[in-house]
């Protein structure tokens, strides 16, 4: 089954404790993105990647890191989480090769930083 | 800052009526436009895309694009209670992975 998976689905942590949210897709997509979703602010792009070892900042990159060492994986790293990073996070992937660019979203990770 | 604006709603329509959802965008260079549906607690799913001026129909859904007015809309005919969700407008500018989303319009279809 074609899908984007994220782990963990739920996470409660404390300020300053480094964490990684994993994202994996099995569709051989070149493009991958991370978004956060907050009430009243909608979905905002954190980082995106156009291929292995190619990443770029989205609209709200501060406090986050990403890496793309393999095509299928695109982990999101919070080196020192803060309460304002409490949010719902989505990973997405797309092929980027069609005439349109459908993004397939993972199930989401709800993060709470105390 | 590229912006995508939507009325947050809720937009309430009776079952069987037409729901009209609207979206405006600020970047004139935008090339592709998407409507995603998001049920509460779930991830967004694509329902329509459009990149040429005019109308595009797919079943009960019609997307309308007017690039001169920087306006894109989604019409849902014969609205069903299962259409109750938040509808997100997304605009692609430049790279294929760079989408800007609106805040979404919550649609309620009443019995």
PDB file of N, CA and C in Angstrom, chain B residues 7-107:
ATOM      1  N   UNK B   7     -12.007  32.319   4.092  1.00  0.00           N
ATOM      2  CA  UNK B   7     -12.909  32.581   5.196  1.00  0.00           C
ATOM      3  C   UNK B   7     -12.952  31.342   6.082  1.00  0.00           C
ATOM      4  N   UNK B   8     -12.749  31.522   7.384  1.00  0.00           N
ATOM      5  CA  UNK B   8     -12.642  30.354   8.265  1.00  0.00           C
ATOM      6  C   UNK B   8     -13.963  29.648   8.517  1.00  0.00           C
ATOM      7  N   UNK B   9     -15.076  30.365   8.269  1.00  0.00           N
ATOM      8  CA  UNK B   9     -16.383  29.759   8.490  1.00  0.00           C
ATOM      9  C   UNK B   9     -16.763  29.734   9.971  1.00  0.00           C
ATOM     10  N   UNK B  10     -17.674  28.842  10.378  1.00  0.00           N
ATOM     11  CA  UNK B  10     -18.159  27.739   9.549  1.00  0.00           C
ATOM     12  C   UNK B  10     -19.174  28.185   8.499  1.00  0.00           C
ATOM     13  N   UNK B  11     -19.117  27.504   7.372  1.00  0.00           N
ATOM     14  CA  UNK B  11     -20.097  27.663   6.323  1.00  0.00           C
ATOM     15  C   UNK B  11     -21.114  26.548   6.492  1.00  0.00           C
ATOM     16  N   UNK B  12     -22.347  26.916   6.730  1.00  0.00           N
ATOM     17  CA  UNK B  12     -23.386  25.923   6.985  1.00  0.00           C
ATOM     18  C   UNK B  12     -24.337  25.871   5.798  1.00  0.00           C
ATOM     19  N   UNK B  13     -24.510  24.683   5.216  1.00  0.00           N
ATOM     20  CA  UNK B  13     -25.430  24.508   4.098  1.00  0.00           C
ATOM     21  C   UNK B  13     -26.307  23.294   4.374  1.00  0.00           C
ATOM     22  N   UNK B  14     -27.556  23.321   3.906  1.00  0.00           N
ATOM     23  CA  UNK B  14     -28.411  22.150   4.102  1.00  0.00           C
ATOM     24  C   UNK B  14     -28.034  21.039   3.130  1.00  0.00           C
ATOM     25  N   UNK B  15     -28.343  19.826   3.529  1.00  0.00           N
ATOM     26  CA  UNK B  15     -28.086  18.666   2.674  1.00  0.00           C
ATOM     27  C   UNK B  15     -28.759  18.854   1.320  1.00  0.00           C
ATOM     28  N   UNK B  16     -28.020  18.554   0.252  1.00  0.00           N
ATOM     29  CA  UNK B  16     -28.543  18.691  -1.095  1.00  0.00           C
ATOM     30  C   UNK B  16     -28.272  20.028  -1.749  1.00  0.00           C
ATOM     31  N   UNK B  17     -27.829  21.001  -0.976  1.00  0.00           N
ATOM     32  CA  UNK B  17     -27.550  22.336  -1.517  1.00  0.00           C
ATOM     33  C   UNK B  17     -26.142  22.390  -2.103  1.00  0.00           C
ATOM     34  N   UNK B  18     -25.851  23.524  -2.733  1.00  0.00           N
ATOM     35  CA  UNK B  18     -24.503  23.765  -3.268  1.00  0.00           C
ATOM     36  C   UNK B  18     -23.686  24.537  -2.235  1.00  0.00           C
ATOM     37  N   UNK B  19     -22.502  24.019  -1.939  1.00  0.00           N
ATOM     38  CA  UNK B  19     -21.579  24.736  -1.058  1.00  0.00           C
ATOM     39  C   UNK B  19     -20.545  25.429  -1.930  1.00  0.00           C
ATOM     40  N   UNK B  20     -20.286  26.690  -1.618  1.00  0.00           N
ATOM     41  CA  UNK B  20     -19.321  27.478  -2.389  1.00  0.00           C
ATOM     42  C   UNK B  20     -18.204  27.948  -1.469  1.00  0.00           C
ATOM     43  N   UNK B  21     -16.999  27.512  -1.754  1.00  0.00           N
ATOM     44  CA  UNK B  21     -15.838  27.836  -0.929  1.00  0.00           C
ATOM     45  C   UNK B  21     -14.886  28.691  -1.753  1.00  0.00           C
ATOM     46  N   UNK B  22     -14.372  29.735  -1.138  1.00  0.00           N
ATOM     47  CA  UNK B  22     -13.570  30.709  -1.881  1.00  0.00           C
ATOM     48  C   UNK B  22     -12.175  30.874  -1.314  1.00  0.00           C
ATOM     49  N   UNK B  23     -11.272  31.311  -2.184  1.00  0.00           N
ATOM     50  CA  UNK B  23      -9.872  31.454  -1.813  1.00  0.00           C
ATOM     51  C   UNK B  23      -9.237  32.523  -2.696  1.00  0.00           C
ATOM     52  N   UNK B  24      -8.487  33.418  -2.087  1.00  0.00           N
ATOM     53  CA  UNK B  24      -7.713  34.384  -2.868  1.00  0.00           C
ATOM     54  C   UNK B  24      -6.238  34.219  -2.527  1.00  0.00           C
ATOM     55  N   UNK B  25      -5.373  34.598  -3.472  1.00  0.00           N
ATOM     56  CA  UNK B  25      -3.938  34.431  -3.257  1.00  0.00           C
ATOM     57  C   UNK B  25      -3.214  35.683  -3.720  1.00  0.00           C
ATOM     58  N   UNK B  26      -2.034  35.902  -3.183  1.00  0.00           N
ATOM     59  CA  UNK B  26      -1.348  37.168  -3.427  1.00  0.00           C
ATOM     60  C   UNK B  26      -0.270  37.079  -4.513  1.00  0.00           C
ATOM     61  N   UNK B  27       0.275  35.888  -4.739  1.00  0.00           N
ATOM     62  CA  UNK B  27       1.394  35.759  -5.670  1.00  0.00           C
ATOM     63  C   UNK B  27       0.900  35.552  -7.098  1.00  0.00           C
ATOM     64  N   UNK B  28       1.101  36.549  -7.932  1.00  0.00           N
ATOM     65  CA  UNK B  28       0.631  36.456  -9.322  1.00  0.00           C
ATOM     66  C   UNK B  28       1.374  35.388 -10.117  1.00  0.00           C
ATOM     67  N   UNK B  29       2.524  34.974  -9.630  1.00  0.00           N
ATOM     68  CA  UNK B  29       3.280  33.935 -10.311  1.00  0.00           C
ATOM     69  C   UNK B  29       2.839  32.532  -9.981  1.00  0.00           C
ATOM     70  N   UNK B  30       1.824  32.383  -9.167  1.00  0.00           N
ATOM     71  CA  UNK B  30       1.343  31.060  -8.778  1.00  0.00           C
ATOM     72  C   UNK B  30       0.857  30.291  -9.995  1.00  0.00           C
ATOM     73  N   UNK B  31       1.143  28.984  -9.977  1.00  0.00           N
ATOM     74  CA  UNK B  31       0.921  28.196 -11.193  1.00  0.00           C
ATOM     75  C   UNK B  31      -0.130  27.114 -11.021  1.00  0.00           C
ATOM     76  N   UNK B  32      -0.185  26.535  -9.844  1.00  0.00           N
ATOM     77  CA  UNK B  32      -1.104  25.413  -9.630  1.00  0.00           C
ATOM     78  C   UNK B  32      -1.852  25.621  -8.334  1.00  0.00           C
ATOM     79  N   UNK B  33      -3.080  25.114  -8.321  1.00  0.00           N
ATOM     80  CA  UNK B  33      -3.977  25.393  -7.210  1.00  0.00           C
ATOM     81  C   UNK B  33      -4.688  24.111  -6.805  1.00  0.00           C
ATOM     82  N   UNK B  34      -4.787  23.920  -5.511  1.00  0.00           N
ATOM     83  CA  UNK B  34      -5.276  22.643  -4.992  1.00  0.00           C
ATOM     84  C   UNK B  34      -6.327  22.880  -3.928  1.00  0.00           C
ATOM     85  N   UNK B  35      -7.267  21.963  -3.864  1.00  0.00           N
ATOM     86  CA  UNK B  35      -8.213  21.924  -2.756  1.00  0.00           C
ATOM     87  C   UNK B  35      -8.028  20.594  -2.025  1.00  0.00           C
ATOM     88  N   UNK B  36      -7.772  20.708  -0.732  1.00  0.00           N
ATOM     89  CA  UNK B  36      -7.645  19.544   0.125  1.00  0.00           C
ATOM     90  C   UNK B  36      -8.806  19.531   1.109  1.00  0.00           C
ATOM     91  N   UNK B  37      -9.237  18.358   1.452  1.00  0.00           N
ATOM     92  CA  UNK B  37     -10.256  18.174   2.479  1.00  0.00           C
ATOM     93  C   UNK B  37      -9.583  17.547   3.696  1.00  0.00           C
ATOM     94  N   UNK B  38      -9.929  18.063   4.864  1.00  0.00           N
ATOM     95  CA  UNK B  38      -9.356  17.537   6.099  1.00  0.00           C
ATOM     96  C   UNK B  38     -10.460  17.305   7.117  1.00  0.00           C
ATOM     97  N   UNK B  39     -10.667  16.053   7.452  1.00  0.00           N
ATOM     98  CA  UNK B  39     -11.591  15.720   8.528  1.00  0.00           C
ATOM     99  C   UNK B  39     -10.881  15.936   9.854  1.00  0.00           C
ATOM    100  N   UNK B  40     -11.676  16.206  10.876  1.00  0.00           N
ATOM    101  CA  UNK B  40     -11.123  16.504  12.188  1.00  0.00           C
ATOM    102  C   UNK B  40     -10.194  15.393  12.674  1.00  0.00           C
ATOM    103  N   UNK B  41      -8.964  15.751  13.018  1.00  0.00           N
ATOM    104  CA  UNK B  41      -8.003  14.784  13.535  1.00  0.00           C
ATOM    105  C   UNK B  41      -7.318  13.948  12.482  1.00  0.00           C
ATOM    106  N   UNK B  42      -7.618  14.224  11.203  1.00  0.00           N
ATOM    107  CA  UNK B  42      -7.035  13.439  10.120  1.00  0.00           C
ATOM    108  C   UNK B  42      -6.100  14.297   9.283  1.00  0.00           C
ATOM    109  N   UNK B  43      -5.401  13.646   8.356  1.00  0.00           N
ATOM    110  CA  UNK B  43      -4.493  14.384   7.480  1.00  0.00           C
ATOM    111  C   UNK B  43      -5.243  14.893   6.252  1.00  0.00           C
ATOM    112  N   UNK B  44      -4.743  15.939   5.627  1.00  0.00           N
ATOM    113  CA  UNK B  44      -5.397  16.469   4.415  1.00  0.00           C
ATOM    114  C   UNK B  44      -5.337  15.466   3.266  1.00  0.00           C
ATOM    115  N   UNK B  45      -6.379  15.478   2.450  1.00  0.00           N
ATOM    116  CA  UNK B  45      -6.402  14.640   1.253  1.00  0.00           C
ATOM    117  C   UNK B  45      -6.827  15.493   0.068  1.00  0.00           C
ATOM    118  N   UNK B  46      -6.163  15.277  -1.063  1.00  0.00           N
ATOM    119  CA  UNK B  46      -6.434  16.081  -2.249  1.00  0.00           C
ATOM    120  C   UNK B  46      -7.777  15.699  -2.857  1.00  0.00           C
ATOM    121  N   UNK B  47      -8.608  16.703  -3.168  1.00  0.00           N
ATOM    122  CA  UNK B  47      -9.856  16.424  -3.860  1.00  0.00           C
ATOM    123  C   UNK B  47      -9.901  17.053  -5.249  1.00  0.00           C
ATOM    124  N   UNK B  48      -9.214  18.159  -5.452  1.00  0.00           N
ATOM    125  CA  UNK B  48      -9.238  18.807  -6.774  1.00  0.00           C
ATOM    126  C   UNK B  48      -7.939  19.566  -6.979  1.00  0.00           C
ATOM    127  N   UNK B  49      -7.525  19.668  -8.226  1.00  0.00           N
ATOM    128  CA  UNK B  49      -6.448  20.572  -8.576  1.00  0.00           C
ATOM    129  C   UNK B  49      -6.820  21.275  -9.874  1.00  0.00           C
ATOM    130  N   UNK B  50      -6.274  22.465 -10.094  1.00  0.00           N
ATOM    131  CA  UNK B  50      -6.563  23.204 -11.313  1.00  0.00           C
ATOM    132  C   UNK B  50      -5.380  24.113 -11.603  1.00  0.00           C
ATOM    133  N   UNK B  51      -5.040  24.281 -12.885  1.00  0.00           N
ATOM    134  CA  UNK B  51      -3.966  25.196 -13.219  1.00  0.00           C
ATOM    135  C   UNK B  51      -4.272  26.054 -14.439  1.00  0.00           C
ATOM    136  N   UNK B  52      -5.440  25.866 -15.040  1.00  0.00           N
ATOM    137  CA  UNK B  52      -5.842  26.727 -16.154  1.00  0.00           C
ATOM    138  C   UNK B  52      -7.062  27.530 -15.765  1.00  0.00           C
ATOM    139  N   UNK B  53      -7.154  28.732 -16.282  1.00  0.00           N
ATOM    140  CA  UNK B  53      -8.335  29.549 -16.039  1.00  0.00           C
ATOM    141  C   UNK B  53      -9.600  28.825 -16.479  1.00  0.00           C
ATOM    142  N   UNK B  54     -10.668  29.018 -15.717  1.00  0.00           N
ATOM    143  CA  UNK B  54     -11.940  28.409 -16.073  1.00  0.00           C
ATOM    144  C   UNK B  54     -12.386  27.415 -15.032  1.00  0.00           C
ATOM    145  N   UNK B  55     -13.221  26.501 -15.459  1.00  0.00           N
ATOM    146  CA  UNK B  55     -13.819  25.514 -14.567  1.00  0.00           C
ATOM    147  C   UNK B  55     -13.250  24.128 -14.831  1.00  0.00           C
ATOM    148  N   UNK B  56     -13.188  23.349 -13.763  1.00  0.00           N
ATOM    149  CA  UNK B  56     -12.817  21.944 -13.880  1.00  0.00           C
ATOM    150  C   UNK B  56     -13.756  21.139 -13.006  1.00  0.00           C
ATOM    151  N   UNK B  57     -14.397  20.156 -13.602  1.00  0.00           N
ATOM    152  CA  UNK B  57     -15.418  19.394 -12.882  1.00  0.00           C
ATOM    153  C   UNK B  57     -14.947  17.963 -12.640  1.00  0.00           C
ATOM    154  N   UNK B  58     -15.271  17.464 -11.454  1.00  0.00           N
ATOM    155  CA  UNK B  58     -14.973  16.075 -11.129  1.00  0.00           C
ATOM    156  C   UNK B  58     -16.069  15.577 -10.204  1.00  0.00           C
ATOM    157  N   UNK B  59     -17.031  14.890 -10.788  1.00  0.00           N
ATOM    158  CA  UNK B  59     -18.156  14.412  -9.994  1.00  0.00           C
ATOM    159  C   UNK B  59     -18.965  15.570  -9.436  1.00  0.00           C
ATOM    160  N   UNK B  60     -19.153  15.595  -8.124  1.00  0.00           N
ATOM    161  CA  UNK B  60     -19.924  16.674  -7.498  1.00  0.00           C
ATOM    162  C   UNK B  60     -19.095  17.931  -7.261  1.00  0.00           C
ATOM    163  N   UNK B  61     -17.821  17.869  -7.551  1.00  0.00           N
ATOM    164  CA  UNK B  61     -16.927  18.983  -7.271  1.00  0.00           C
ATOM    165  C   UNK B  61     -16.580  19.752  -8.548  1.00  0.00           C
ATOM    166  N   UNK B  62     -16.565  21.083  -8.434  1.00  0.00           N
ATOM    167  CA  UNK B  62     -16.107  21.937  -9.519  1.00  0.00           C
ATOM    168  C   UNK B  62     -15.136  22.960  -8.954  1.00  0.00           C
ATOM    169  N   UNK B  63     -13.945  23.011  -9.527  1.00  0.00           N
ATOM    170  CA  UNK B  63     -12.976  24.046  -9.166  1.00  0.00           C
ATOM    171  C   UNK B  63     -13.030  25.132 -10.217  1.00  0.00           C
ATOM    172  N   UNK B  64     -12.941  26.379  -9.771  1.00  0.00           N
ATOM    173  CA  UNK B  64     -12.956  27.518 -10.677  1.00  0.00           C
ATOM    174  C   UNK B  64     -11.729  28.379 -10.414  1.00  0.00           C
ATOM    175  N   UNK B  65     -11.057  28.784 -11.482  1.00  0.00           N
ATOM    176  CA  UNK B  65      -9.846  29.579 -11.340  1.00  0.00           C
ATOM    177  C   UNK B  65      -9.939  30.829 -12.200  1.00  0.00           C
ATOM    178  N   UNK B  66      -9.606  31.955 -11.580  1.00  0.00           N
ATOM    179  CA  UNK B  66      -9.540  33.227 -12.289  1.00  0.00           C
ATOM    180  C   UNK B  66      -8.213  33.880 -11.909  1.00  0.00           C
ATOM    181  N   UNK B  67      -7.210  33.708 -12.751  1.00  0.00           N
ATOM    182  CA  UNK B  67      -5.867  34.205 -12.426  1.00  0.00           C
ATOM    183  C   UNK B  67      -5.808  35.725 -12.434  1.00  0.00           C
ATOM    184  N   UNK B  68      -6.613  36.366 -13.277  1.00  0.00           N
ATOM    185  CA  UNK B  68      -6.601  37.837 -13.321  1.00  0.00           C
ATOM    186  C   UNK B  68      -7.070  38.421 -11.994  1.00  0.00           C
ATOM    187  N   UNK B  69      -8.047  37.769 -11.394  1.00  0.00           N
ATOM    188  CA  UNK B  69      -8.573  38.224 -10.104  1.00  0.00           C
ATOM    189  C   UNK B  69      -7.888  37.540  -8.927  1.00  0.00           C
ATOM    190  N   UNK B  70      -6.993  36.589  -9.229  1.00  0.00           N
ATOM    191  CA  UNK B  70      -6.266  35.844  -8.189  1.00  0.00           C
ATOM    192  C   UNK B  70      -7.244  35.190  -7.226  1.00  0.00           C
ATOM    193  N   UNK B  71      -8.111  34.406  -7.810  1.00  0.00           N
ATOM    194  CA  UNK B  71      -9.256  33.860  -7.092  1.00  0.00           C
ATOM    195  C   UNK B  71      -9.464  32.425  -7.546  1.00  0.00           C
ATOM    196  N   UNK B  72      -9.644  31.538  -6.580  1.00  0.00           N
ATOM    197  CA  UNK B  72      -9.974  30.155  -6.894  1.00  0.00           C
ATOM    198  C   UNK B  72     -11.097  29.707  -5.965  1.00  0.00           C
ATOM    199  N   UNK B  73     -12.023  28.948  -6.489  1.00  0.00           N
ATOM    200  CA  UNK B  73     -13.155  28.528  -5.686  1.00  0.00           C
ATOM    201  C   UNK B  73     -13.423  27.045  -5.885  1.00  0.00           C
ATOM    202  N   UNK B  74     -14.201  26.505  -4.959  1.00  0.00           N
ATOM    203  CA  UNK B  74     -14.625  25.109  -5.017  1.00  0.00           C
ATOM    204  C   UNK B  74     -16.122  25.063  -4.787  1.00  0.00           C
ATOM    205  N   UNK B  75     -16.837  24.459  -5.718  1.00  0.00           N
ATOM    206  CA  UNK B  75     -18.264  24.243  -5.565  1.00  0.00           C
ATOM    207  C   UNK B  75     -18.513  22.763  -5.303  1.00  0.00           C
ATOM    208  N   UNK B  76     -19.354  22.496  -4.315  1.00  0.00           N
ATOM    209  CA  UNK B  76     -19.750  21.126  -4.020  1.00  0.00           C
ATOM    210  C   UNK B  76     -21.249  21.044  -4.229  1.00  0.00           C
ATOM    211  N   UNK B  77     -21.646  20.298  -5.244  1.00  0.00           N
ATOM    212  CA  UNK B  77     -23.069  20.140  -5.534  1.00  0.00           C
ATOM    213  C   UNK B  77     -23.645  18.999  -4.708  1.00  0.00           C
ATOM    214  N   UNK B  78     -24.958  19.069  -4.466  1.00  0.00           N
ATOM    215  CA  UNK B  78     -25.649  18.010  -3.725  1.00  0.00           C
ATOM    216  C   UNK B  78     -24.871  17.660  -2.449  1.00  0.00           C
ATOM    217  N   UNK B  79     -24.636  18.659  -1.638  1.00  0.00           N
ATOM    218  CA  UNK B  79     -23.814  18.479  -0.436  1.00  0.00           C
ATOM    219  C   UNK B  79     -24.374  17.385   0.461  1.00  0.00           C
ATOM    220  N   UNK B  80     -23.483  16.576   1.000  1.00  0.00           N
ATOM    221  CA  UNK B  80     -23.840  15.473   1.885  1.00  0.00           C
ATOM    222  C   UNK B  80     -23.230  15.702   3.270  1.00  0.00           C
ATOM    223  N   UNK B  81     -23.844  15.126   4.298  1.00  0.00           N
ATOM    224  CA  UNK B  81     -23.245  15.266   5.642  1.00  0.00           C
ATOM    225  C   UNK B  81     -21.784  14.815   5.687  1.00  0.00           C
ATOM    226  N   UNK B  82     -21.431  13.845   4.840  1.00  0.00           N
ATOM    227  CA  UNK B  82     -20.046  13.363   4.802  1.00  0.00           C
ATOM    228  C   UNK B  82     -19.081  14.393   4.217  1.00  0.00           C
ATOM    229  N   UNK B  83     -19.623  15.460   3.620  1.00  0.00           N
ATOM    230  CA  UNK B  83     -18.769  16.543   3.120  1.00  0.00           C
ATOM    231  C   UNK B  83     -18.353  17.497   4.234  1.00  0.00           C
ATOM    232  N   UNK B  84     -18.948  17.344   5.407  1.00  0.00           N
ATOM    233  CA  UNK B  84     -18.604  18.208   6.535  1.00  0.00           C
ATOM    234  C   UNK B  84     -17.146  17.989   6.916  1.00  0.00           C
ATOM    235  N   UNK B  85     -16.346  19.025   6.750  1.00  0.00           N
ATOM    236  CA  UNK B  85     -14.905  18.934   6.962  1.00  0.00           C
ATOM    237  C   UNK B  85     -14.338  20.344   6.811  1.00  0.00           C
ATOM    238  N   UNK B  86     -13.042  20.456   6.975  1.00  0.00           N
ATOM    239  CA  UNK B  86     -12.356  21.705   6.670  1.00  0.00           C
ATOM    240  C   UNK B  86     -11.712  21.584   5.301  1.00  0.00           C
ATOM    241  N   UNK B  87     -11.907  22.602   4.471  1.00  0.00           N
ATOM    242  CA  UNK B  87     -11.380  22.591   3.110  1.00  0.00           C
ATOM    243  C   UNK B  87     -10.223  23.587   3.022  1.00  0.00           C
ATOM    244  N   UNK B  88      -9.089  23.069   2.630  1.00  0.00           N
ATOM    245  CA  UNK B  88      -7.867  23.860   2.560  1.00  0.00           C
ATOM    246  C   UNK B  88      -7.541  24.189   1.113  1.00  0.00           C
ATOM    247  N   UNK B  89      -7.321  25.451   0.853  1.00  0.00           N
ATOM    248  CA  UNK B  89      -6.862  25.907  -0.448  1.00  0.00           C
ATOM    249  C   UNK B  89      -5.337  25.955  -0.394  1.00  0.00           C
ATOM    250  N   UNK B  90      -4.675  25.464  -1.437  1.00  0.00           N
ATOM    251  CA  UNK B  90      -3.212  25.486  -1.469  1.00  0.00           C
ATOM    252  C   UNK B  90      -2.753  25.984  -2.826  1.00  0.00           C
ATOM    253  N   UNK B  91      -1.682  26.749  -2.800  1.00  0.00           N
ATOM    254  CA  UNK B  91      -1.175  27.376  -4.019  1.00  0.00           C
ATOM    255  C   UNK B  91       0.297  27.014  -4.181  1.00  0.00           C
ATOM    256  N   UNK B  92       0.651  26.611  -5.375  1.00  0.00           N
ATOM    257  CA  UNK B  92       2.036  26.251  -5.677  1.00  0.00           C
ATOM    258  C   UNK B  92       2.694  27.358  -6.489  1.00  0.00           C
ATOM    259  N   UNK B  93       3.842  27.803  -5.995  1.00  0.00           N
ATOM    260  CA  UNK B  93       4.588  28.832  -6.713  1.00  0.00           C
ATOM    261  C   UNK B  93       6.023  28.367  -6.830  1.00  0.00           C
ATOM    262  N   UNK B  94       6.510  28.244  -8.025  1.00  0.00           N
ATOM    263  CA  UNK B  94       7.916  27.889  -8.184  1.00  0.00           C
ATOM    264  C   UNK B  94       8.128  26.401  -8.060  1.00  0.00           C
ATOM    265  N   UNK B  95       8.858  25.980  -7.053  1.00  0.00           N
ATOM    266  CA  UNK B  95       9.245  24.581  -6.955  1.00  0.00           C
ATOM    267  C   UNK B  95       8.047  23.698  -6.650  1.00  0.00           C
ATOM    268  N   UNK B  96       8.133  22.475  -7.124  1.00  0.00           N
ATOM    269  CA  UNK B  96       7.007  21.556  -7.000  1.00  0.00           C
ATOM    270  C   UNK B  96       6.702  21.202  -5.559  1.00  0.00           C
ATOM    271  N   UNK B  97       7.629  21.433  -4.661  1.00  0.00           N
ATOM    272  CA  UNK B  97       7.378  21.042  -3.286  1.00  0.00           C
ATOM    273  C   UNK B  97       6.983  22.214  -2.403  1.00  0.00           C
ATOM    274  N   UNK B  98       6.813  23.403  -2.990  1.00  0.00           N
ATOM    275  CA  UNK B  98       6.570  24.590  -2.184  1.00  0.00           C
ATOM    276  C   UNK B  98       5.099  24.977  -2.298  1.00  0.00           C
ATOM    277  N   UNK B  99       4.333  24.504  -1.322  1.00  0.00           N
ATOM    278  CA  UNK B  99       2.916  24.822  -1.285  1.00  0.00           C
ATOM    279  C   UNK B  99       2.642  25.797  -0.158  1.00  0.00           C
ATOM    280  N   UNK B 100       1.795  26.771  -0.421  1.00  0.00           N
ATOM    281  CA  UNK B 100       1.308  27.671   0.626  1.00  0.00           C
ATOM    282  C   UNK B 100      -0.169  27.392   0.819  1.00  0.00           C
ATOM    283  N   UNK B 101      -0.541  27.119   2.060  1.00  0.00           N
ATOM    284  CA  UNK B 101      -1.917  26.775   2.384  1.00  0.00           C
ATOM    285  C   UNK B 101      -2.651  27.956   3.000  1.00  0.00           C
ATOM    286  N   UNK B 102      -3.953  28.021   2.717  1.00  0.00           N
ATOM    287  CA  UNK B 102      -4.815  28.899   3.476  1.00  0.00           C
ATOM    288  C   UNK B 102      -5.150  28.261   4.812  1.00  0.00           C
ATOM    289  N   UNK B 103      -5.834  29.010   5.654  1.00  0.00           N
ATOM    290  CA  UNK B 103      -6.162  28.503   6.992  1.00  0.00           C
ATOM    291  C   UNK B 103      -7.342  27.550   6.988  1.00  0.00           C
ATOM    292  N   UNK B 104      -8.037  27.484   5.838  1.00  0.00           N
ATOM    293  CA  UNK B 104      -9.119  26.521   5.722  1.00  0.00           C
ATOM    294  C   UNK B 104     -10.488  27.107   6.035  1.00  0.00           C
ATOM    295  N   UNK B 105     -11.499  26.551   5.390  1.00  0.00           N
ATOM    296  CA  UNK B 105     -12.903  26.900   5.658  1.00  0.00           C
ATOM    297  C   UNK B 105     -13.611  25.660   6.177  1.00  0.00           C
ATOM    298  N   UNK B 106     -14.225  25.806   7.336  1.00  0.00           N
ATOM    299  CA  UNK B 106     -14.968  24.667   7.887  1.00  0.00           C
ATOM    300  C   UNK B 106     -16.372  24.643   7.307  1.00  0.00           C
ATOM    301  N   UNK B 107     -16.714  23.526   6.706  1.00  0.00           N
ATOM    302  CA  UNK B 107     -18.032  23.333   6.095  1.00  0.00           C
ATOM    303  C   UNK B 107     -18.862  22.409   6.964  1.00  0.00           C
TER     304      UNK B 107
END
